mmCIF file of C-alpha atoms in Angstrom:
data_model
loop_
_atom_site.group_PDB
_atom_site.id
_atom_site.type_symbol
_atom_site.label_atom_id
_atom_site.label_comp_id
_atom_site.label_asym_id
_atom_site.label_seq_id
_atom_site.Cartn_x
_atom_site.Cartn_y
_atom_site.Cartn_z
ATOM 1 C CA MET F 942 -22.311 -0.880 4.542
ATOM 2 C CA THR F 943 -22.707 1.471 1.892
ATOM 3 C CA LYS F 944 -20.372 3.405 -0.016
ATOM 4 C CA ASP F 945 -20.263 6.653 2.579
ATOM 5 C CA GLU F 946 -20.437 3.955 5.513
ATOM 6 C CA ILE F 947 -17.331 2.657 4.923
ATOM 7 C CA ALA F 948 -15.842 5.477 4.544
ATOM 8 C CA GLU F 949 -16.778 7.444 7.780
ATOM 9 C CA PHE F 950 -16.385 3.639 9.533
ATOM 10 C CA PHE F 951 -12.269 3.883 8.196
ATOM 11 C CA ARG F 952 -12.550 7.666 9.305
ATOM 12 C CA LEU F 953 -13.398 6.982 13.080
ATOM 13 C CA LEU F 954 -10.618 3.624 12.957
ATOM 14 C CA ALA F 955 -8.359 6.152 11.698
ATOM 15 C CA GLU F 956 -9.119 9.151 14.063
ATOM 16 C CA ARG F 957 -8.918 6.667 17.094
ATOM 17 C CA THR F 958 -5.566 5.480 15.925
ATOM 18 C CA PRO F 959 -3.647 7.547 13.776
ATOM 19 C CA ASN F 960 -0.607 5.519 12.774
ATOM 20 C CA PRO F 961 -1.501 1.416 13.095
ATOM 21 C CA GLU F 962 1.016 -0.760 12.915
ATOM 22 C CA THR F 963 1.974 -3.771 13.252
ATOM 23 C CA GLU F 964 2.733 -5.353 17.327
ATOM 24 C CA LEU F 965 5.200 -8.030 16.129
ATOM 25 C CA ASP F 966 8.517 -6.714 17.131
ATOM 26 C CA TYR F 967 11.082 -6.874 14.392
ATOM 27 C CA VAL F 968 14.327 -4.883 13.243
ATOM 28 C CA ASN F 969 14.071 -5.194 9.226
ATOM 29 C CA ASP F 970 12.373 -6.746 6.382
ATOM 30 C CA TYR F 971 13.923 -10.279 6.881
ATOM 31 C CA THR F 972 12.869 -10.763 11.236
ATOM 32 C CA LEU F 973 9.692 -8.919 10.078
ATOM 33 C CA LEU F 974 9.411 -12.007 7.720
ATOM 34 C CA VAL F 975 9.942 -14.418 10.118
ATOM 35 C CA ALA F 976 7.807 -13.003 13.142
ATOM 36 C CA VAL F 977 4.615 -13.041 10.736
ATOM 37 C CA VAL F 978 5.603 -16.663 10.253
ATOM 38 C CA LEU F 979 6.077 -17.539 14.204
ATOM 39 C CA SER F 980 2.758 -15.625 14.256
ATOM 40 C CA ALA F 981 0.333 -18.444 13.060
ATOM 41 C CA GLN F 982 -2.138 -19.958 15.463
ATOM 42 C CA ALA F 983 0.477 -17.952 18.281
ATOM 43 C CA THR F 984 -0.078 -14.492 20.176
ATOM 44 C CA ASP F 985 1.668 -11.715 19.021
ATOM 45 C CA ALA F 986 3.208 -11.183 22.371
ATOM 46 C CA GLY F 987 4.274 -14.652 22.655
ATOM 47 C CA VAL F 988 6.219 -14.227 19.327
ATOM 48 C CA ASN F 989 8.048 -10.871 20.591
ATOM 49 C CA LYS F 990 8.661 -12.976 23.717
ATOM 50 C CA ALA F 991 10.371 -15.584 22.105
ATOM 51 C CA THR F 992 12.411 -13.659 19.459
ATOM 52 C CA LYS F 993 13.579 -11.299 21.776
ATOM 53 C CA ALA F 994 16.843 -12.637 21.948
ATOM 54 C CA LEU F 995 16.912 -14.456 18.499
ATOM 55 C CA PHE F 996 16.746 -11.133 16.687
ATOM 56 C CA GLU F 997 19.708 -9.644 18.773
ATOM 57 C CA GLU F 998 21.566 -12.416 17.425
ATOM 58 C CA VAL F 999 19.924 -12.994 13.973
ATOM 59 C CA ARG F 1000 19.243 -10.377 11.307
ATOM 60 C CA THR F 1001 19.912 -12.124 8.020
ATOM 61 C CA PRO F 1002 18.833 -15.042 6.360
ATOM 62 C CA GLN F 1003 22.795 -15.898 6.305
ATOM 63 C CA ALA F 1004 23.075 -15.647 10.317
ATOM 64 C CA MET F 1005 20.022 -18.133 10.988
ATOM 65 C CA VAL F 1006 21.632 -20.948 8.633
ATOM 66 C CA ALA F 1007 24.158 -20.384 10.503
ATOM 67 C CA LEU F 1008 22.357 -20.624 13.760
ATOM 68 C CA GLY F 1009 20.880 -23.936 12.700
ATOM 69 C CA GLU F 1010 17.393 -25.105 13.568
ATOM 70 C CA ALA F 1011 18.223 -26.540 16.603
ATOM 71 C CA LYS F 1012 19.233 -23.796 18.233
ATOM 72 C CA LEU F 1013 16.697 -22.030 16.392
ATOM 73 C CA ARG F 1014 14.224 -24.581 18.271
ATOM 74 C CA HIS F 1015 15.525 -23.779 21.908
ATOM 75 C CA HIS F 1016 14.697 -19.559 20.972
ATOM 76 C CA ILE F 1017 11.214 -20.328 19.744
ATOM 77 C CA ARG F 1018 10.314 -23.450 22.108
ATOM 78 C CA THR F 1019 7.490 -21.735 23.486
ATOM 79 C CA ILE F 1020 5.806 -21.178 20.170
ATOM 80 C CA GLY F 1021 2.793 -23.362 18.950
ATOM 81 C CA LEU F 1022 4.192 -25.397 16.480
ATOM 82 C CA PHE F 1023 7.513 -24.613 16.634
ATOM 83 C CA ASN F 1024 9.393 -27.578 15.708
ATOM 84 C CA THR F 1025 7.776 -27.000 11.935
ATOM 85 C CA LYS F 1026 8.194 -23.270 12.149
ATOM 86 C CA ALA F 1027 12.076 -24.142 13.012
ATOM 87 C CA LYS F 1028 12.464 -26.149 9.593
ATOM 88 C CA ASN F 1029 10.470 -23.807 7.744
ATOM 89 C CA VAL F 1030 12.277 -20.822 8.928
ATOM 90 C CA ILE F 1031 15.289 -22.721 8.009
ATOM 91 C CA ALA F 1032 14.079 -23.679 4.536
ATOM 92 C CA LEU F 1033 12.693 -19.662 3.412
ATOM 93 C CA SER F 1034 16.119 -19.019 4.801
ATOM 94 C CA GLU F 1035 18.498 -20.924 2.333
ATOM 95 C CA ALA F 1036 15.733 -19.881 -0.118
ATOM 96 C CA LEU F 1037 16.126 -16.034 0.328
ATOM 97 C CA ILE F 1038 20.024 -17.268 -0.218
ATOM 98 C CA ALA F 1039 19.992 -19.145 -2.725
ATOM 99 C CA LYS F 1040 17.303 -17.030 -5.225
ATOM 100 C CA HIS F 1041 16.798 -14.030 -3.572
ATOM 101 C CA GLY F 1042 20.416 -12.979 -2.462
ATOM 102 C CA GLY F 1043 19.892 -13.081 0.730
ATOM 103 C CA ALA F 1044 16.880 -10.546 0.672
ATOM 104 C CA VAL F 1045 13.358 -10.167 0.954
ATOM 105 C CA PRO F 1046 11.574 -9.924 -2.160
ATOM 106 C CA ALA F 1047 8.946 -7.748 -2.866
ATOM 107 C CA ASP F 1048 6.706 -9.661 -4.527
ATOM 108 C CA ARG F 1049 3.688 -11.380 -3.438
ATOM 109 C CA ASP F 1050 3.992 -14.604 -5.540
ATOM 110 C CA ALA F 1051 7.620 -14.768 -4.976
ATOM 111 C CA LEU F 1052 7.441 -14.461 -0.821
ATOM 112 C CA MET F 1053 4.508 -17.357 -1.279
ATOM 113 C CA LYS F 1054 6.519 -19.549 -2.902
ATOM 114 C CA LEU F 1055 8.988 -19.545 0.277
ATOM 115 C CA PRO F 1056 8.754 -22.341 2.557
ATOM 116 C CA GLY F 1057 6.046 -21.870 5.673
ATOM 117 C CA VAL F 1058 4.557 -18.991 3.494
ATOM 118 C CA GLY F 1059 0.935 -18.510 2.607
ATOM 119 C CA ARG F 1060 -1.428 -15.684 1.189
ATOM 120 C CA LYS F 1061 -1.984 -14.074 4.714
ATOM 121 C CA THR F 1062 1.521 -14.049 5.484
ATOM 122 C CA ALA F 1063 2.889 -12.931 2.326
ATOM 123 C CA ASN F 1064 0.333 -10.125 2.322
ATOM 124 C CA VAL F 1065 1.226 -8.409 5.753
ATOM 125 C CA VAL F 1066 5.488 -8.606 4.511
ATOM 126 C CA MET F 1067 3.888 -6.695 1.381
ATOM 127 C CA ASN F 1068 1.911 -4.014 3.369
ATOM 128 C CA THR F 1069 4.199 -3.903 6.324
ATOM 129 C CA ALA F 1070 7.873 -3.987 4.850
ATOM 130 C CA PHE F 1071 6.879 -2.201 1.494
ATOM 131 C CA GLY F 1072 3.847 -0.004 1.679
ATOM 132 C CA ALA F 1073 1.321 -2.640 -0.732
ATOM 133 C CA GLU F 1074 -1.777 -2.251 -0.368
ATOM 134 C CA THR F 1075 -2.714 -5.569 0.946
ATOM 135 C CA PHE F 1076 -5.383 -6.955 3.025
ATOM 136 C CA ALA F 1077 -4.107 -9.818 4.922
ATOM 137 C CA VAL F 1078 -7.177 -11.898 6.403
ATOM 138 C CA ASP F 1079 -6.843 -13.327 9.964
ATOM 139 C CA THR F 1080 -9.102 -14.161 12.009
ATOM 140 C CA HIS F 1081 -9.877 -10.690 13.864
ATOM 141 C CA ILE F 1082 -10.180 -9.128 9.908
ATOM 142 C CA PHE F 1083 -12.618 -12.089 9.087
ATOM 143 C CA ARG F 1084 -14.595 -11.488 12.409
ATOM 144 C CA VAL F 1085 -14.531 -7.829 11.814
ATOM 145 C CA SER F 1086 -15.900 -7.972 8.410
ATOM 146 C CA ASN F 1087 -18.344 -10.286 8.638
ATOM 147 C CA ARG F 1088 -20.082 -9.004 11.886
ATOM 148 C CA THR F 1089 -19.845 -5.416 10.672
ATOM 149 C CA GLY F 1090 -21.192 -6.177 7.414
ATOM 150 C CA LEU F 1091 -17.983 -4.037 5.868
ATOM 151 C CA ALA F 1092 -17.202 -7.598 3.413
ATOM 152 C CA PRO F 1093 -18.891 -10.168 4.120
ATOM 153 C CA GLY F 1094 -17.316 -13.517 2.862
ATOM 154 C CA LYS F 1095 -17.621 -17.421 3.681
ATOM 155 C CA ASP F 1096 -13.834 -17.568 3.508
ATOM 156 C CA VAL F 1097 -10.642 -15.710 3.709
ATOM 157 C CA LEU F 1098 -10.243 -15.078 0.448
ATOM 158 C CA ALA F 1099 -14.150 -14.072 -0.084
ATOM 159 C CA VAL F 1100 -13.610 -11.221 2.074
ATOM 160 C CA GLU F 1101 -9.945 -10.581 0.753
ATOM 161 C CA ARG F 1102 -11.093 -9.597 -2.576
ATOM 162 C CA LYS F 1103 -14.512 -7.677 -1.004
ATOM 163 C CA LEU F 1104 -12.004 -5.455 1.370
ATOM 164 C CA GLU F 1105 -9.712 -5.021 -2.338
ATOM 165 C CA LYS F 1106 -12.875 -3.528 -3.964
ATOM 166 C CA ARG F 1107 -14.510 -1.770 -1.388
ATOM 167 C CA VAL F 1108 -11.657 -0.334 1.508
ATOM 168 C CA PRO F 1109 -11.068 3.588 -0.112
ATOM 169 C CA GLN F 1110 -8.442 5.876 -0.079
ATOM 170 C CA PRO F 1111 -6.773 7.211 1.693
ATOM 171 C CA TYR F 1112 -7.200 3.880 4.313
ATOM 172 C CA ARG F 1113 -6.155 1.298 2.198
ATOM 173 C CA LEU F 1114 -2.103 1.011 3.274
ATOM 174 C CA GLY F 1115 -3.438 0.849 6.995
ATOM 175 C CA ALA F 1116 -6.694 -0.519 6.864
ATOM 176 C CA HIS F 1117 -5.518 -3.982 7.509
ATOM 177 C CA HIS F 1118 -4.159 -2.689 10.638
ATOM 178 C CA TRP F 1119 -6.741 -0.626 12.004
ATOM 179 C CA LEU F 1120 -9.019 -3.919 11.345
ATOM 180 C CA ILE F 1121 -6.800 -6.061 13.696
ATOM 181 C CA LEU F 1122 -6.674 -3.903 16.228
ATOM 182 C CA HIS F 1123 -10.705 -3.377 16.362
ATOM 183 C CA GLY F 1124 -10.979 -7.114 15.963
ATOM 184 C CA ARG F 1125 -8.509 -7.100 18.973
ATOM 185 C CA TYR F 1126 -8.833 -5.187 21.541
ATOM 186 C CA VAL F 1127 -12.492 -4.030 21.014
ATOM 187 C CA CYS F 1128 -14.925 -6.440 18.240
ATOM 188 C CA LYS F 1129 -13.862 -9.119 20.210
ATOM 189 C CA ALA F 1130 -14.817 -13.113 19.400
ATOM 190 C CA ARG F 1131 -16.648 -14.136 22.554
ATOM 191 C CA ARG F 1132 -17.867 -10.739 24.008
ATOM 192 C CA PRO F 1133 -17.595 -7.822 22.124
ATOM 193 C CA GLU F 1134 -17.075 -4.344 23.829
ATOM 194 C CA CYS F 1135 -19.844 -2.364 21.692
ATOM 195 C CA TRP F 1136 -20.606 0.274 24.212
ATOM 196 C CA ARG F 1137 -16.718 1.644 23.681
ATOM 197 C CA CYS F 1138 -16.836 1.397 19.657
ATOM 198 C CA VAL F 1139 -16.500 4.403 17.785
ATOM 199 C CA VAL F 1140 -18.107 2.714 14.743
ATOM 200 C CA ARG F 1141 -21.174 0.886 16.464
ATOM 201 C CA HIS F 1142 -23.785 3.378 15.199
ATOM 202 C CA ILE F 1143 -22.036 2.103 11.103
ATOM 203 C CA CYS F 1144 -22.046 -1.707 12.518
ATOM 204 C CA ARG F 1145 -24.777 -4.228 11.349
ATOM 205 C CA TYR F 1146 -24.277 -6.500 14.424
ATOM 206 C CA LYS F 1147 -27.673 -6.927 15.822
ATOM 207 C CA ALA F 1148 -27.071 -7.878 19.392
ATOM 208 C CA LYS F 1149 -24.466 -5.223 20.745
ATOM 209 C CA THR F 1150 -23.246 -5.376 23.986
ATOM 210 C CA PRO F 1151 -24.022 -3.138 27.097
ATOM 211 C CA PRO F 1152 -21.722 -1.744 29.050
ATOM 212 C CA PRO F 1153 -20.933 -3.993 32.235
ATOM 213 C CA GLY F 1154 -22.905 -3.422 35.014
ATOM 214 C CA THR F 1155 -25.986 -2.375 32.858
ATOM 215 C CA GLY F 1156 -27.520 -5.735 32.787
ATOM 216 C CA PRO F 1157 -27.479 -9.296 30.854
ATOM 217 C CA ALA F 1158 -26.332 -8.930 27.332
ATOM 218 C CA PRO F 1159 -27.593 -10.360 24.648
ATOM 219 C CA ARG F 1160 -26.997 -13.566 23.544
ATOM 220 C CA ALA F 1161 -24.166 -13.415 21.172
ATOM 221 C CA SER F 1162 -24.489 -15.404 17.890
ATOM 222 C CA ARG F 1163 -21.787 -17.733 17.263
ATOM 223 C CA GLY F 1164 -18.896 -18.160 14.744
ATOM 224 C CA HIS F 1165 -18.056 -14.514 12.681
ATOM 225 C CA GLY F 1166 -21.915 -13.252 12.481
ATOM 226 C CA GLN F 1167 -22.080 -12.418 9.680
ATOM 227 C CA ALA F 1168 -24.045 -9.488 8.861
ATOM 228 C CA LYS F 1169 -26.309 -8.228 5.676
ATOM 229 C CA GLU F 1170 -23.952 -6.080 3.140
#
């Protein structure tokens, strides 16, 4: 996409969703961090269901350590990889207490040193909790960036770096959420709903899908369908 097209792309997404937010439920910076860690290879809806009772009882790393790994496993047992995630949440809670006075650090490198916290998780926390202009590239953002021609890249880091260079103000803070929501509800993996996409005239994806009942859809390409820039 050209510079002008990218600005129009985000203008239209912002017009559709003026105040984009994460769909994970949380009550403070710490519970946000925990929710994002738990969301790896799980849906936000699934995480919210598992953490509803948990976050009524636990809202600080001290309370999480006091709860213990066994009881945490019971709370999150419906989430994939819950055994490993429970160990990581207890370990990161202990690290927050020992190294950061129980507070979530507003620093990406410090976050990435916590057990179970990778670059994507750190970027989400930095953006949502601290208002940093970071781009947490998950499968939705990776797909949308490649399919539309917004920021094509062979891996998540390449896409993140292109987004950092290309996304203009005043859209940088909300871009992460707009792209996730667009990928989750419109630009879906198996069958993108191009007929109701507000940026379809800008998108570089060739196999655009017609409205239901109007004939066979073009065969979608496998993978993320990387487009030309």
